[in-house]
Amino acid sequence: MPVITEIDDLRRLFRRRVPRMFYDYAESGSWTEQTFRENTADFDLLRLRQRVAVDMEGRNLATTMAGQEVAMPVALAPVGLTGMQSADGEIKAARAAEAFGVPFTLSTMSICSIEDVAEHTDKPFWFQLYVMRDEDFLRRIIERARAAKCSALVLTLDLQILGQRHRDLKNGLSAPPKLTLPVMLDLATKWGWGREMLGTKRRFFGNIVGHAKDVGDAASLMAWTAEQFDPRLDWDKVRRIKEMWGGTLILKGILDAEDARMAAEVGADALVVSNHGGRQLDGALSSIRVLPSIVAAVGDRIEVHMDGGIRSGQDVLKALALGARGTWIGRAWVYGLGALGQAGVTTALELIRKELDTTMALCGRKDVRDLDRDVLLIPPAFWDYLPDPRPEPERRNAS
Ligand code: GLV
């Protein structure tokens, strides 16, 4: 077993272990993948201020996200098909998150169903909702999340239609995989994965199959998103869903200050600055670049979180320093899951915790709740597309 010291070690193991089509699904952005690349690359623009001779004892990473206590401000973002990365993957990830003390978010497009995850965990998890055309299905899935005691509904707003990821089309992505010759040749080198999958019954979209009507090809993500997702989702419908749910609501996929104002106006508890991991509108700005403009617009009215490009605890610290109250990881935990199952998700969280804690200490800070822009050095180029929203006297380290 190789020594694992960083998230990218998990990605390399994941790549070796999991069929190509599912690795590619996780590791793709849409079209040219510019936004996907910039989500990570733009973190590198931000540098850290080293501070010394500061008492670092008694550091704290615990805080709250959307009113819930978290061991560190890092939630597991919803990711589709994770039960294809590792057998019963959503249950494994939910258990790892629960033991660690951070939120797990179950995707509508999961393999294990809401009920399945609830049955195999002890603490409430969050449920991510995609809005389908079928009102009946919508009402029932919200009811199912409530019955499973999910403690927040995460409504995704940036995927009414699916962005094109070239490799998914070329690979013929489906769950379970269709056994074409190229797939069989690939599976022949992934026997550990195959053996695990033969041992589980959970190989279909568990929240959909048997629950939604008129699904043409339920194995094909592309086909059923095109058929089922509601392209008419608008702010009125968001308000209706808020009423139907009646609990903690998080709006995910906000990338513009105007939309952030709407999110605050409808009375959501939190919003997630997100471009869907660069998987939807290619050419959109990275989440970390957009974050300050959204914090400036609504940070005093609604909790602002962010996802997109986080691969280390240093990235988490940078997002918090720019005003995020919480961060979400997607690929970072999926790499861990694909590499080593539940233990891999735990490893991903431990790596991030250690990096966040050490970085915070070396920046001379002791509490994750007190991070601010003073820990960063920000080059003028960071503000090329969206100027620094702070008034001039406050821009102490804008250069
Ligand atoms: C679904 O959420 C996807 O990005 O594939």
Coordinates of C-alpha atoms and ligand atoms in Angstrom, one line a residue:
M1 CA 0.0 0.0 0.0
P2 CA 1.6 3.4 -1.0
V3 CA 2.0 6.0 1.6
I4 CA -0.8 8.6 1.3
T5 CA 0.2 12.1 2.1
E6 CA -2.0 14.2 -0.2
I7 CA -5.4 14.1 -2.0
D8 CA -3.7 13.5 -5.3
D9 CA -2.4 10.2 -4.0
L10 CA -6.0 9.1 -3.6
R11 CA -6.8 10.3 -7.1
R12 CA -4.0 8.1 -8.5
L13 CA -5.2 5.0 -6.6
F14 CA -8.8 5.8 -7.6
R15 CA -7.7 5.9 -11.2
R16 CA -6.1 2.5 -11.0
R17 CA -9.0 0.8 -9.2
V18 CA -12.2 2.1 -10.8
P19 CA -13.4 1.5 -14.4
R20 CA -12.4 4.2 -16.7
M21 CA -16.0 5.4 -17.4
F22 CA -16.6 6.3 -13.7
Y23 CA -13.1 7.8 -13.2
D24 CA -13.7 10.0 -16.3
Y25 CA -17.2 10.9 -15.0
A26 CA -15.7 12.3 -11.8
E27 CA -12.7 13.9 -13.4
S28 CA -14.4 15.8 -16.2
G29 CA -15.5 19.3 -16.8
S30 CA -17.8 20.4 -19.6
W31 CA -16.6 21.2 -23.1
T32 CA -13.0 22.7 -23.0
E33 CA -12.8 22.2 -19.2
Q34 CA -11.6 25.8 -18.7
T35 CA -13.7 26.4 -15.7
F36 CA -12.9 23.0 -14.3
R37 CA -9.2 23.8 -14.5
E38 CA -9.5 27.3 -13.2
N39 CA -11.4 26.2 -10.1
T40 CA -8.2 24.7 -8.9
A41 CA -5.6 26.9 -10.6
D42 CA -7.2 30.1 -9.2
F43 CA -6.5 29.0 -5.7
D44 CA -2.8 29.1 -6.6
L45 CA -3.1 32.8 -7.3
L46 CA -3.7 33.4 -3.6
R47 CA -0.6 33.3 -1.3
L48 CA -0.4 33.1 2.5
R49 CA 1.1 35.5 5.0
Q50 CA 3.5 33.6 7.3
R51 CA 3.4 35.0 10.9
V52 CA 5.7 33.9 13.7
A53 CA 6.1 34.1 17.5
V54 CA 2.3 33.6 18.0
D55 CA 1.1 31.2 20.6
M56 CA -0.5 28.4 18.6
E57 CA -1.8 26.2 21.4
G58 CA -5.5 25.4 21.7
R59 CA -6.4 25.7 18.0
N60 CA -10.0 25.2 17.0
L61 CA -11.5 24.0 13.7
A62 CA -15.0 23.4 14.9
T63 CA -17.8 25.7 13.8
T64 CA -21.4 25.5 12.4
M65 CA -22.7 25.2 8.8
A66 CA -26.3 26.1 8.2
G67 CA -26.9 26.0 11.9
Q68 CA -25.4 22.5 12.4
E69 CA -22.3 21.7 14.3
V70 CA -19.3 20.6 12.3
A71 CA -15.9 19.3 13.3
M72 CA -14.4 21.5 10.5
P73 CA -16.2 23.7 7.9
V74 CA -16.0 21.1 5.1
A75 CA -19.2 19.3 3.9
L76 CA -19.3 16.4 1.5
A77 CA -20.9 17.8 -1.6
P78 CA -23.5 15.7 -3.5
V79 CA -21.9 13.7 -6.3
G80 CA -23.9 11.5 -8.7
L81 CA -23.2 7.8 -9.2
T82 CA -20.9 7.4 -6.2
G83 CA -22.2 3.9 -5.6
M84 CA -20.5 3.1 -8.9
Q85 CA -17.1 4.3 -7.6
S86 CA -17.3 1.8 -4.8
A87 CA -20.0 -0.7 -4.0
D88 CA -22.6 0.9 -1.7
G89 CA -20.5 4.1 -2.0
E90 CA -23.0 6.6 -0.6
I91 CA -23.4 4.5 2.6
K92 CA -19.6 4.3 3.0
A93 CA -19.2 8.0 2.5
A94 CA -22.1 8.9 4.8
R95 CA -20.6 6.7 7.6
A96 CA -17.1 8.3 7.2
A97 CA -18.6 11.8 7.4
E98 CA -20.7 10.9 10.4
A99 CA -17.8 9.5 12.3
F100 CA -15.7 12.5 11.4
G101 CA -18.4 15.0 12.3
V102 CA -19.0 16.8 9.0
P103 CA -22.2 16.8 6.8
F104 CA -22.7 14.3 4.1
T105 CA -25.0 15.3 1.2
L106 CA -26.8 12.5 -0.7
S107 CA -27.3 13.3 -4.4
T108 CA -30.7 12.7 -6.1
M109 CA -28.5 10.8 -8.6
S110 CA -27.1 8.4 -6.0
I111 CA -27.0 4.7 -6.4
C112 CA -28.0 4.0 -2.7
S113 CA -31.5 5.4 -2.0
I114 CA -32.4 8.0 0.7
E115 CA -33.9 5.2 2.8
D116 CA -30.9 3.0 2.4
V117 CA -28.5 5.6 3.6
A118 CA -30.8 6.5 6.5
E119 CA -31.0 2.9 7.5
H120 CA -27.2 2.5 7.6
T121 CA -26.3 5.7 9.4
D122 CA -27.2 7.1 12.9
K123 CA -27.1 10.9 12.3
P124 CA -29.1 13.0 9.9
F125 CA -27.5 13.7 6.5
W126 CA -28.4 16.4 3.9
F127 CA -30.3 15.6 0.8
Q128 CA -29.6 17.3 -2.6
L129 CA -32.6 17.8 -4.8
Y130 CA -32.9 17.9 -8.5
V131 CA -36.3 19.2 -9.6
M132 CA -38.1 16.9 -12.0
R133 CA -41.0 17.8 -14.3
D134 CA -43.2 15.3 -12.5
E135 CA -44.7 17.2 -9.6
D136 CA -45.8 14.0 -7.9
F137 CA -42.3 12.7 -7.9
L138 CA -41.1 16.1 -6.5
R139 CA -43.6 16.0 -3.7
R140 CA -42.8 12.4 -2.8
I141 CA -39.0 12.8 -2.8
I142 CA -39.3 15.8 -0.5
E143 CA -41.5 13.6 1.7
R144 CA -39.0 10.8 1.6
A145 CA -36.2 13.1 2.6
R146 CA -38.3 14.4 5.5
A147 CA -39.2 10.8 6.6
A148 CA -35.5 9.9 6.5
K149 CA -34.9 12.9 8.9
C150 CA -32.6 14.7 6.5
S151 CA -31.5 17.8 8.3
A152 CA -31.1 20.1 5.3
L153 CA -32.4 20.2 1.7
V154 CA -29.8 21.3 -0.8
L155 CA -31.5 22.5 -3.9
T156 CA -29.3 22.6 -7.0
L157 CA -30.1 25.5 -9.3
D158 CA -27.4 25.2 -12.0
L159 CA -28.4 21.9 -13.7
Q160 CA -31.8 22.1 -15.4
I161 CA -30.0 20.8 -18.4
L162 CA -26.8 18.8 -18.4
G163 CA -23.5 20.4 -19.5
Q164 CA -21.7 18.2 -22.1
R165 CA -18.8 16.3 -20.8
H166 CA -17.2 14.8 -23.9
R167 CA -15.8 11.7 -22.2
D168 CA -19.2 10.6 -20.8
L169 CA -20.6 10.5 -24.3
K170 CA -17.5 8.7 -25.7
N171 CA -17.5 6.2 -22.9
G172 CA -21.2 5.5 -23.1
L173 CA -21.6 6.3 -19.4
S174 CA -24.3 4.3 -17.7
A175 CA -25.1 2.7 -14.3
P176 CA -24.6 -0.1 -14.3
P177 CA -22.1 -0.1 -17.2
K178 CA -23.2 -1.8 -20.4
L179 CA -20.9 -4.6 -21.3
T180 CA -19.5 -3.5 -24.6
L181 CA -16.1 -4.8 -25.7
P182 CA -14.1 -1.7 -24.5
V183 CA -15.9 -1.8 -21.2
M184 CA -15.1 -5.6 -20.8
L185 CA -11.4 -5.0 -21.6
D186 CA -11.3 -2.3 -19.0
L187 CA -13.1 -4.3 -16.4
A188 CA -10.6 -7.2 -16.9
T189 CA -8.0 -4.9 -15.2
K190 CA -10.4 -3.8 -12.4
W191 CA -11.3 -7.1 -10.9
G192 CA -11.3 -5.8 -7.3
W193 CA -14.0 -3.3 -8.2
G194 CA -16.0 -6.0 -10.2
R195 CA -15.9 -8.5 -7.3
E196 CA -17.2 -5.8 -4.9
M197 CA -20.0 -4.8 -7.3
L198 CA -21.1 -8.4 -7.7
G199 CA -21.6 -8.5 -4.0
T200 CA -24.1 -5.7 -3.8
K201 CA -27.6 -5.2 -5.2
R202 CA -27.2 -1.5 -5.3
R203 CA -26.3 -0.9 -8.9
F204 CA -29.1 1.4 -10.2
F205 CA -30.2 5.0 -9.5
G206 CA -31.8 4.1 -6.2
N207 CA -33.8 7.3 -5.8
I208 CA -35.4 7.1 -9.2
V209 CA -35.8 3.5 -10.3
G210 CA -39.2 2.3 -9.1
H211 CA -40.1 5.9 -8.0
A212 CA -40.3 7.9 -11.2
K213 CA -42.8 7.3 -14.0
D214 CA -41.9 7.1 -17.7
V215 CA -38.2 6.9 -17.4
G216 CA -37.0 5.8 -20.9
D217 CA -33.5 4.6 -20.1
A218 CA -33.0 4.8 -16.4
A219 CA -29.4 3.7 -16.7
S220 CA -28.3 6.7 -18.7
L221 CA -27.8 9.8 -16.8
M222 CA -27.8 11.8 -20.0
A223 CA -31.1 10.4 -21.2
W224 CA -33.0 10.8 -18.0
T225 CA -31.8 14.2 -17.1
A226 CA -32.9 15.4 -20.5
E227 CA -36.3 13.6 -20.1
Q228 CA -37.0 14.3 -16.5
F229 CA -35.4 17.5 -15.2
D230 CA -37.6 20.6 -15.1
P231 CA -36.3 23.3 -17.4
R232 CA -38.9 25.7 -16.0
L233 CA -37.4 25.8 -12.5
D234 CA -37.5 29.5 -11.5
W235 CA -37.5 31.6 -8.3
D236 CA -41.3 31.0 -7.8
K237 CA -40.7 27.3 -7.8
V238 CA -37.8 27.7 -5.4
R239 CA -40.2 29.5 -3.1
R240 CA -42.7 26.7 -3.4
I241 CA -40.1 24.1 -2.7
K242 CA -39.0 26.0 0.4
E243 CA -42.6 25.9 1.6
M244 CA -43.0 22.2 0.8
W245 CA -39.8 21.3 2.6
G246 CA -40.3 23.7 5.6
G247 CA -36.8 23.0 7.0
T248 CA -33.2 24.2 6.5
L249 CA -32.7 25.1 2.8
I250 CA -29.4 25.5 1.1
L251 CA -29.3 26.8 -2.5
K252 CA -26.4 25.5 -4.5
G253 CA -25.1 26.8 -7.8
I254 CA -25.0 30.6 -7.3
L255 CA -22.3 32.3 -9.3
D256 CA -23.6 35.8 -9.6
A257 CA -24.3 38.6 -7.0
E258 CA -27.8 39.2 -8.5
D259 CA -28.8 35.6 -8.0
A260 CA -27.3 35.7 -4.6
R261 CA -29.6 38.5 -3.7
M262 CA -32.5 36.4 -4.9
A263 CA -31.3 33.5 -2.8
A264 CA -31.3 35.8 0.3
E265 CA -34.7 37.2 -0.6
V266 CA -36.4 33.8 -0.8
G267 CA -35.1 33.2 2.8
A268 CA -32.8 30.3 2.2
D269 CA -30.5 29.5 5.1
A270 CA -27.3 29.3 3.1
L271 CA -26.1 29.4 -0.5
V272 CA -23.2 27.6 -2.1
V273 CA -21.1 29.6 -4.6
S274 CA -20.6 27.0 -7.2
N275 CA -20.2 26.3 -10.9
H276 CA -20.9 22.6 -10.4
G277 CA -17.2 21.7 -10.4
G278 CA -16.8 23.2 -13.8
R279 CA -19.3 20.6 -15.2
Q280 CA -22.0 23.0 -16.4
L281 CA -21.3 26.4 -18.0
D282 CA -17.7 26.1 -19.3
G283 CA -16.2 29.6 -19.5
A284 CA -17.8 30.7 -16.2
L285 CA -15.5 32.1 -13.6
S286 CA -13.9 29.9 -10.9
S287 CA -15.9 29.8 -7.6
I288 CA -13.0 31.2 -5.6
R289 CA -12.9 34.3 -7.8
V290 CA -16.6 34.9 -7.6
L291 CA -16.8 34.3 -3.8
P292 CA -15.8 37.8 -2.6
S293 CA -18.4 39.5 -4.7
I294 CA -21.1 37.3 -3.3
V295 CA -20.0 37.7 0.3
A296 CA -20.0 41.5 -0.3
A297 CA -23.5 41.4 -1.8
V298 CA -25.3 39.2 0.7
G299 CA -22.9 38.0 3.4
D300 CA -24.7 39.8 6.1
R301 CA -28.1 38.3 5.1
I302 CA -27.4 34.7 4.3
E303 CA -24.6 32.2 5.1
V304 CA -22.3 31.9 2.1
H305 CA -20.5 28.6 1.3
M306 CA -18.4 27.7 -1.7
D307 CA -17.3 24.6 -3.6
G308 CA -15.2 24.0 -6.7
G309 CA -11.5 23.3 -6.8
I310 CA -10.8 22.4 -3.2
R311 CA -8.1 19.8 -3.0
S312 CA -6.4 20.7 0.3
G313 CA -6.9 22.2 3.7
Q314 CA -5.0 25.2 2.3
D315 CA -7.7 25.8 -0.2
V316 CA -10.3 25.6 2.6
L317 CA -8.4 28.2 4.5
K318 CA -8.3 30.5 1.5
A319 CA -12.0 30.2 0.9
L320 CA -12.7 31.0 4.6
A321 CA -10.3 33.9 4.5
L322 CA -12.3 35.3 1.6
G323 CA -15.5 35.2 3.6
A324 CA -17.0 31.7 3.1
R325 CA -18.6 30.4 6.2
G326 CA -18.2 26.8 5.0
T327 CA -16.7 24.9 2.1
W328 CA -17.8 21.8 0.2
I329 CA -15.6 19.1 -1.3
G330 CA -16.7 16.8 -4.1
R331 CA -13.9 15.2 -6.1
A332 CA -11.6 15.1 -3.0
W333 CA -13.9 12.7 -1.2
V334 CA -14.8 10.7 -4.3
Y335 CA -11.1 10.1 -5.0
G336 CA -10.9 8.7 -1.5
L337 CA -14.0 6.5 -1.9
G338 CA -12.8 5.1 -5.3
A339 CA -9.3 4.5 -3.9
L340 CA -10.1 2.8 -0.6
G341 CA -13.9 2.9 0.2
Q342 CA -15.0 4.3 3.5
A343 CA -11.4 4.4 4.8
G344 CA -10.4 6.5 1.8
V345 CA -13.1 9.1 2.6
T346 CA -11.9 9.3 6.1
T347 CA -8.3 9.7 4.8
A348 CA -9.4 12.5 2.6
L349 CA -11.0 14.3 5.5
E350 CA -8.0 13.7 7.7
L351 CA -5.6 15.1 5.1
I352 CA -7.7 18.2 4.8
R353 CA -8.0 18.7 8.5
K354 CA -4.2 18.4 9.0
E355 CA -3.5 20.8 6.2
L356 CA -6.0 23.3 7.4
D357 CA -4.8 23.1 11.0
T358 CA -1.1 23.4 10.2
T359 CA -1.7 26.2 7.7
M360 CA -3.8 28.1 10.1
A361 CA -1.2 27.8 12.8
L362 CA 1.6 28.9 10.5
C363 CA -0.4 32.0 9.5
G364 CA -0.5 32.8 13.2
R365 CA -4.2 32.0 13.7
K366 CA -5.9 29.7 16.2
D367 CA -9.6 29.7 15.3
V368 CA -11.2 28.8 12.0
R369 CA -14.0 31.2 12.8
D370 CA -11.7 34.2 13.0
L371 CA -10.0 33.8 9.6
D372 CA -10.1 36.9 7.4
R373 CA -8.3 38.4 4.4
D374 CA -5.4 39.5 6.5
V375 CA -4.0 36.0 6.1
L376 CA -3.8 36.3 2.3
L377 CA -1.7 38.1 -0.2
I378 CA -3.8 38.7 -3.3
P379 CA -2.4 39.8 -6.6
P380 CA -4.2 42.4 -8.7
A381 CA -4.8 39.8 -11.4
F382 CA -7.2 38.0 -9.0
W383 CA -9.6 40.9 -9.4
D384 CA -9.4 41.1 -13.3
Y385 CA -13.0 40.0 -13.9
L386 CA -14.8 41.1 -10.7
P387 CA -13.1 44.0 -9.0
D388 CA -12.4 43.9 -5.3
P389 CA -15.8 44.8 -3.8
R390 CA -14.5 46.3 -0.6
P391 CA -14.2 50.1 -0.3
E392 CA -10.7 51.5 -0.9
P393 CA -9.5 52.0 2.7
E394 CA -10.2 48.4 3.5
R395 CA -8.1 47.0 0.7
R396 CA -5.0 46.7 2.8
N397 CA -3.5 43.8 1.0
A398 CA -4.9 44.0 -2.4
S399 CA -1.5 43.9 -4.0
Ligands
GLV1 C1 -24.5 15.7 -11.8 O1 -24.7 16.3 -10.8 C2 -23.3 15.8 -12.6 O2 -22.6 16.8 -12.5 O3 -23.0 14.9 -13.4

